[in-house]
CSV table of C-alpha atoms in Angstrom, one decimal:
chain,number,residue,atom,x,y,z
A,1,UNK,CA,-16.9,11.8,-31.5
A,2,UNK,CA,-17.6,12.2,-27.7
A,3,UNK,CA,-17.0,15.3,-25.6
A,4,UNK,CA,-13.8,13.9,-24.0
A,5,UNK,CA,-12.2,13.2,-27.4
A,6,UNK,CA,-13.2,16.7,-28.6
A,7,UNK,CA,-11.5,18.1,-25.4
A,8,UNK,CA,-8.4,16.1,-26.1
A,9,UNK,CA,-8.2,17.2,-29.7
A,10,UNK,CA,-8.6,20.9,-28.9
A,11,UNK,CA,-6.1,20.7,-26.1
A,12,UNK,CA,-3.5,19.0,-28.3
A,13,UNK,CA,-4.1,21.7,-31.0
A,14,UNK,CA,-3.7,24.6,-28.5
A,15,UNK,CA,-0.6,23.1,-26.9
A,16,UNK,CA,1.0,22.5,-30.3
A,17,UNK,CA,0.4,26.1,-31.3
A,18,UNK,CA,1.7,27.3,-27.9
A,19,UNK,CA,5.0,25.4,-28.1
A,20,UNK,CA,5.6,25.8,-31.8
A,21,UNK,CA,7.3,23.6,-34.4
A,22,UNK,CA,10.3,22.7,-32.3
A,23,UNK,CA,8.2,20.8,-29.9
A,24,UNK,CA,6.1,17.6,-30.4
A,25,UNK,CA,2.8,17.2,-28.6
A,26,UNK,CA,1.3,13.6,-28.7
A,27,UNK,CA,-1.7,12.0,-27.2
A,28,UNK,CA,-1.1,8.7,-25.3
A,29,UNK,CA,-3.3,5.8,-24.3
A,30,UNK,CA,-2.0,3.7,-21.4
A,31,UNK,CA,-3.6,0.5,-20.0
A,32,UNK,CA,-3.7,0.6,-16.3
A,33,UNK,CA,-5.0,-1.6,-13.5
A,34,UNK,CA,-8.2,-3.5,-14.1
A,35,UNK,CA,-8.0,-2.9,-17.8
A,36,UNK,CA,-8.8,0.8,-17.5
A,37,UNK,CA,-7.3,3.1,-20.1
A,38,UNK,CA,-5.9,6.5,-19.2
A,39,UNK,CA,-5.3,9.3,-21.7
A,40,UNK,CA,-2.5,11.8,-21.5
A,41,UNK,CA,-0.4,14.2,-23.5
A,42,UNK,CA,3.4,14.0,-23.9
A,43,UNK,CA,5.4,17.2,-24.7
A,44,UNK,CA,8.8,16.7,-26.2
A,45,UNK,CA,11.4,19.4,-27.0
A,46,UNK,CA,13.8,17.0,-28.7
A,47,UNK,CA,16.5,17.8,-26.1
A,48,UNK,CA,15.6,14.8,-23.9
A,49,UNK,CA,14.6,11.2,-24.6
A,50,UNK,CA,12.3,11.1,-21.6
A,51,UNK,CA,9.1,13.1,-21.5
A,52,UNK,CA,6.5,13.1,-18.7
A,53,UNK,CA,2.9,12.1,-19.4
A,54,UNK,CA,0.3,14.5,-18.2
A,55,UNK,CA,-2.9,12.5,-17.6
A,56,UNK,CA,-6.1,14.2,-18.7
A,57,UNK,CA,-9.1,12.6,-16.9
A,58,UNK,CA,-8.9,14.9,-13.8
A,59,UNK,CA,-8.3,17.9,-16.0
A,60,UNK,CA,-11.3,17.1,-18.1
A,61,UNK,CA,-13.4,16.9,-15.0
A,62,UNK,CA,-12.3,20.3,-14.0
A,63,UNK,CA,-13.0,21.5,-17.5
A,64,UNK,CA,-16.6,20.2,-17.3
A,65,UNK,CA,-17.0,22.0,-14.0
A,66,UNK,CA,-16.1,25.4,-15.4
A,67,UNK,CA,-12.4,25.7,-16.0
A,68,UNK,CA,-11.6,27.2,-19.4
A,69,UNK,CA,-9.5,25.4,-22.0
A,70,UNK,CA,-6.9,28.1,-21.5
A,71,UNK,CA,-6.8,27.4,-17.8
A,72,UNK,CA,-6.5,23.7,-18.4
A,73,UNK,CA,-3.7,24.2,-20.8
A,74,UNK,CA,-1.9,26.4,-18.2
A,75,UNK,CA,-2.1,23.5,-15.8
A,76,UNK,CA,-0.6,21.1,-18.3
A,77,UNK,CA,2.2,23.5,-19.0
A,78,UNK,CA,2.9,23.9,-15.3
A,79,UNK,CA,3.0,20.1,-14.7
A,80,UNK,CA,5.3,19.7,-17.8
A,81,UNK,CA,7.7,22.4,-16.7
A,82,UNK,CA,7.9,21.0,-13.2
A,83,UNK,CA,8.6,17.4,-14.3
A,84,UNK,CA,10.5,17.6,-17.6
A,85,UNK,CA,14.1,16.3,-17.8
A,86,UNK,CA,16.6,19.0,-18.6
A,87,UNK,CA,18.9,16.8,-20.7
A,88,UNK,CA,19.0,13.4,-22.3
A,89,UNK,CA,18.9,10.5,-19.8
A,90,UNK,CA,21.3,7.6,-20.3
A,91,UNK,CA,18.9,4.7,-20.4
A,92,UNK,CA,21.7,2.2,-21.0
A,93,UNK,CA,21.6,1.6,-17.3
A,94,UNK,CA,18.5,-0.5,-17.9
A,95,UNK,CA,20.8,-3.1,-19.5
A,96,UNK,CA,23.2,-3.1,-16.6
A,97,UNK,CA,21.6,-5.5,-14.1
A,98,UNK,CA,24.2,-4.6,-11.3
A,99,UNK,CA,22.9,-1.0,-11.4
A,100,UNK,CA,19.2,-1.8,-11.1
A,101,UNK,CA,18.9,-5.0,-9.1
A,102,UNK,CA,18.3,-3.0,-5.9
A,103,UNK,CA,15.4,-1.1,-7.4
A,104,UNK,CA,13.2,-4.1,-8.3
A,105,UNK,CA,10.0,-4.2,-6.2
A,106,UNK,CA,6.6,-6.0,-6.3
A,107,UNK,CA,3.1,-4.7,-6.4
A,108,UNK,CA,-0.2,-6.5,-5.7
A,109,UNK,CA,-3.2,-6.5,-8.1
A,110,UNK,CA,-6.4,-8.4,-8.7
A,111,UNK,CA,-5.7,-11.4,-11.0
A,112,UNK,CA,-8.8,-11.8,-13.2
A,113,UNK,CA,-9.2,-8.2,-14.1
A,114,UNK,CA,-5.5,-8.0,-15.2
A,115,UNK,CA,-5.2,-11.4,-16.8
A,116,UNK,CA,-4.6,-10.0,-20.3
A,117,UNK,CA,-2.4,-7.1,-19.1
A,118,UNK,CA,0.0,-9.5,-17.3
A,119,UNK,CA,0.1,-12.2,-19.9
A,120,UNK,CA,3.7,-12.9,-20.7
A,121,UNK,CA,4.8,-11.0,-17.6
A,122,UNK,CA,6.6,-12.9,-14.8
A,123,UNK,CA,4.1,-13.1,-11.9
A,124,UNK,CA,3.1,-15.0,-8.8
A,125,UNK,CA,-0.5,-15.9,-8.1
A,126,UNK,CA,-1.6,-15.3,-4.5
A,127,UNK,CA,-5.2,-16.4,-3.9
A,128,UNK,CA,-7.3,-14.4,-6.4
A,129,UNK,CA,-4.5,-11.7,-6.6
A,130,UNK,CA,-1.2,-11.5,-8.5
A,131,UNK,CA,2.2,-10.1,-7.7
A,132,UNK,CA,4.2,-8.5,-10.5
A,133,UNK,CA,7.5,-6.7,-10.4
A,134,UNK,CA,8.4,-3.1,-11.3
A,135,UNK,CA,11.7,-1.3,-11.7
A,136,UNK,CA,11.7,1.9,-9.7
A,137,UNK,CA,13.4,4.6,-11.8
A,138,UNK,CA,13.5,7.7,-9.6
A,139,UNK,CA,10.9,9.4,-7.4
A,140,UNK,CA,8.9,6.6,-5.8
A,141,UNK,CA,5.8,8.8,-5.6
A,142,UNK,CA,5.6,9.6,-9.3
A,143,UNK,CA,3.1,7.5,-11.2
A,144,UNK,CA,5.4,7.0,-14.2
A,145,UNK,CA,8.6,6.4,-12.2
A,146,UNK,CA,8.3,2.7,-12.5
A,147,UNK,CA,8.6,0.2,-15.4
A,148,UNK,CA,6.8,-3.1,-15.4
A,149,UNK,CA,9.3,-5.9,-15.5
A,150,UNK,CA,8.5,-8.1,-18.5
A,151,UNK,CA,9.9,-11.4,-19.6
A,152,UNK,CA,11.9,-9.5,-22.2
A,153,UNK,CA,13.6,-7.5,-19.5
A,154,UNK,CA,14.4,-10.6,-17.6
A,155,UNK,CA,16.0,-12.2,-20.6
A,156,UNK,CA,18.0,-9.0,-21.2
A,157,UNK,CA,19.3,-9.2,-17.6
A,158,UNK,CA,19.9,-12.9,-17.8
A,159,UNK,CA,17.7,-13.8,-14.8
A,160,UNK,CA,14.8,-16.1,-14.2
A,161,UNK,CA,11.5,-15.4,-12.4
A,162,UNK,CA,12.7,-16.9,-9.1
A,163,UNK,CA,15.7,-14.5,-9.0
A,164,UNK,CA,13.4,-11.6,-9.9
A,165,UNK,CA,11.0,-12.2,-7.0
A,166,UNK,CA,13.8,-13.0,-4.5
A,167,UNK,CA,15.1,-9.5,-5.2
A,168,UNK,CA,11.7,-7.9,-5.0
A,169,UNK,CA,11.0,-9.6,-1.7
A,170,UNK,CA,14.2,-8.1,-0.3
A,171,UNK,CA,13.9,-4.7,-1.9
A,172,UNK,CA,10.2,-3.9,-1.4
A,173,UNK,CA,10.1,-3.6,2.4
A,174,UNK,CA,13.4,-1.7,2.3
A,175,UNK,CA,12.3,0.9,-0.3
A,176,UNK,CA,8.7,1.0,0.9
A,177,UNK,CA,8.6,0.3,4.7
A,178,UNK,CA,5.4,-0.9,6.2
A,179,UNK,CA,3.1,1.6,8.1
A,180,UNK,CA,0.3,0.5,10.4
A,181,UNK,CA,-2.3,3.1,11.3
A,182,UNK,CA,-4.6,2.8,14.3
A,183,UNK,CA,-8.0,4.1,13.2
A,184,UNK,CA,-8.6,5.4,16.8
A,185,UNK,CA,-6.8,8.6,15.7
A,186,UNK,CA,-9.6,9.2,13.2
A,187,UNK,CA,-12.7,7.8,14.9
A,188,UNK,CA,-12.0,9.0,18.5
A,189,UNK,CA,-12.9,5.5,19.8
A,190,UNK,CA,-11.3,4.3,23.0
A,191,UNK,CA,-10.7,0.7,21.7
A,192,UNK,CA,-9.1,-0.2,18.4
A,193,UNK,CA,-11.6,-1.8,16.0
A,194,UNK,CA,-9.8,-1.2,12.7
A,195,UNK,CA,-6.3,-0.7,11.4
A,196,UNK,CA,-4.9,0.4,8.0
A,197,UNK,CA,-1.7,-1.3,6.6
A,198,UNK,CA,0.1,0.5,3.8
A,199,UNK,CA,3.7,1.7,3.2
A,200,UNK,CA,5.4,4.9,4.2
A,201,UNK,CA,4.7,6.4,0.7
A,202,UNK,CA,1.0,5.3,0.8
A,203,UNK,CA,1.6,4.1,-2.8
A,204,UNK,CA,0.8,0.5,-3.8
A,205,UNK,CA,0.9,-0.4,-0.1
A,206,UNK,CA,-1.6,-3.3,-0.2
A,207,UNK,CA,1.2,-5.7,-0.8
A,208,UNK,CA,2.6,-4.8,2.7
A,209,UNK,CA,0.3,-7.5,4.1
A,210,UNK,CA,2.7,-10.0,2.4
A,211,UNK,CA,5.9,-8.6,3.9
A,212,UNK,CA,7.7,-11.2,6.1
A,213,UNK,CA,6.4,-11.1,9.6
A,214,UNK,CA,3.7,-8.4,9.1
A,215,UNK,CA,0.6,-10.6,9.5
A,216,UNK,CA,2.2,-12.5,12.3
A,217,UNK,CA,3.2,-9.4,14.2
A,218,UNK,CA,-0.3,-7.9,13.8
A,219,UNK,CA,-1.9,-11.1,15.1
A,220,UNK,CA,0.4,-11.0,18.1
A,221,UNK,CA,-0.3,-7.3,18.7
A,222,UNK,CA,-4.1,-7.9,18.8
A,223,UNK,CA,-3.9,-11.4,20.1
A,224,UNK,CA,-6.3,-12.6,17.5
A,225,UNK,CA,-6.9,-13.7,13.9
A,226,UNK,CA,-8.1,-10.9,11.7
A,227,UNK,CA,-10.1,-10.0,8.6
A,228,UNK,CA,-8.4,-8.3,5.7
A,229,UNK,CA,-10.5,-5.9,3.6
A,230,UNK,CA,-8.8,-4.5,0.4
A,231,UNK,CA,-9.7,-0.9,0.3
A,232,UNK,CA,-7.5,-0.2,-2.8
A,233,UNK,CA,-4.2,-1.2,-4.3
A,234,UNK,CA,-2.7,1.2,-1.9
A,235,UNK,CA,-3.9,-0.2,1.4
A,236,UNK,CA,-5.7,-2.9,3.4
A,237,UNK,CA,-8.0,-2.6,6.3
A,238,UNK,CA,-7.4,-5.1,9.2
A,239,UNK,CA,-10.1,-6.0,11.6
A,240,UNK,CA,-9.4,-8.2,14.6
A,241,UNK,CA,-11.7,-11.2,14.8
A,242,UNK,CA,-12.2,-10.8,18.5
A,243,UNK,CA,-14.0,-7.5,18.2
A,244,UNK,CA,-17.8,-6.9,17.8
A,245,UNK,CA,-18.2,-6.6,14.0
A,246,UNK,CA,-20.9,-8.1,11.8
A,247,UNK,CA,-18.4,-10.1,9.7
A,248,UNK,CA,-21.2,-11.2,7.3
A,249,UNK,CA,-21.4,-7.6,6.1
A,250,UNK,CA,-17.8,-7.3,5.1
A,251,UNK,CA,-18.3,-8.6,1.5
A,252,UNK,CA,-20.9,-6.0,0.8
A,253,UNK,CA,-18.8,-3.3,2.4
A,254,UNK,CA,-15.9,-4.0,0.1
A,255,UNK,CA,-18.0,-4.0,-3.0
A,256,UNK,CA,-19.7,-0.8,-1.9
A,257,UNK,CA,-16.4,1.0,-1.3
A,258,UNK,CA,-15.1,-0.2,-4.7
A,259,UNK,CA,-18.2,1.0,-6.6
A,260,UNK,CA,-18.7,4.3,-4.9
A,261,UNK,CA,-15.4,5.6,-3.5
A,262,UNK,CA,-12.4,3.9,-5.2
A,263,UNK,CA,-11.1,4.9,-8.6
A,264,UNK,CA,-11.4,2.0,-11.1
A,265,UNK,CA,-7.6,2.0,-11.6
A,266,UNK,CA,-7.1,1.6,-7.9
A,267,UNK,CA,-9.5,-1.3,-7.1
A,268,UNK,CA,-7.7,-4.4,-5.8
A,269,UNK,CA,-10.5,-7.0,-5.5
A,270,UNK,CA,-14.0,-7.4,-4.2
A,271,UNK,CA,-12.9,-10.3,-1.9
A,272,UNK,CA,-12.5,-10.6,1.8
A,273,UNK,CA,-9.5,-12.4,3.4
A,274,UNK,CA,-8.8,-13.9,6.8
A,275,UNK,CA,-5.5,-14.4,8.6
A,276,UNK,CA,-5.7,-17.5,10.7
A,277,UNK,CA,-3.5,-16.9,13.7
A,278,UNK,CA,-3.2,-20.6,14.5
A,279,UNK,CA,-2.4,-21.7,10.9
A,280,UNK,CA,-0.3,-18.6,10.3
A,281,UNK,CA,-1.9,-18.3,6.9
A,282,UNK,CA,-4.0,-15.8,4.8
A,283,UNK,CA,-7.2,-17.4,3.5
A,284,UNK,CA,-9.6,-16.3,0.8
A,285,UNK,CA,-13.2,-16.3,2.1
A,286,UNK,CA,-15.0,-17.8,-0.8
A,287,UNK,CA,-18.5,-16.4,0.0
A,288,UNK,CA,-18.1,-12.9,1.4
A,289,UNK,CA,-21.9,-12.7,1.8
A,290,UNK,CA,-21.9,-15.5,4.4
A,291,UNK,CA,-18.7,-15.4,6.4
């Protein structure tokens, strides 16, 4: 048994003793982006049918750096108390398509690393990426406030994949408006060499590059075609082609960022993309080593 598992077992035991027999403390395993598995604890008091999951990886890191188990447990309790539902939630609304149709959005992920996860899930391939749909339940910034839309849910709602993605294409820009950041504000440079495109929530904003009109408007703004570097599932870096960058380095830069700075669950792809202003099309650059 590894140290992380020992930590989980001890934490579950201490939480169970703290809350007593009227509560249930369970350990969860959830598959996330790129096949990564995250571990968490769910605390249920029996009064509600929805319980928040408190993920443990960051808390374990704090534990290894000196926090006591008692302090970690206190943090779990604080998170639980701040996010728990006070009463049972009527989940029958999930079956009422008229009530949820305006809450369906899409998110962008890498395809190969999620092939198994999205098998049987309605999706659209885009280059070496994939679009899948989620139903937003409440607070758009909460990690567990979205439900992956499966083929089973589509059958329950009586819709096909085309209808699903038509709704997502309308809803996503409305619920998560695009945000374009000029990196001059961070670098202090006089000329703009790099921009960040994300959404107003800075959550799963990489898909903003696919919003209708977004790449065209950026090309018009900079009067150039541009490179697209995926820095995470949350954002893309945009670099105008007319500016003095060593484009052949971009592939290595993306891979380095992904290996050193991006959480495994937040990596989009290692690829580099290019928006051709004349063709009005996003292209996958096959060999990022030699652009």
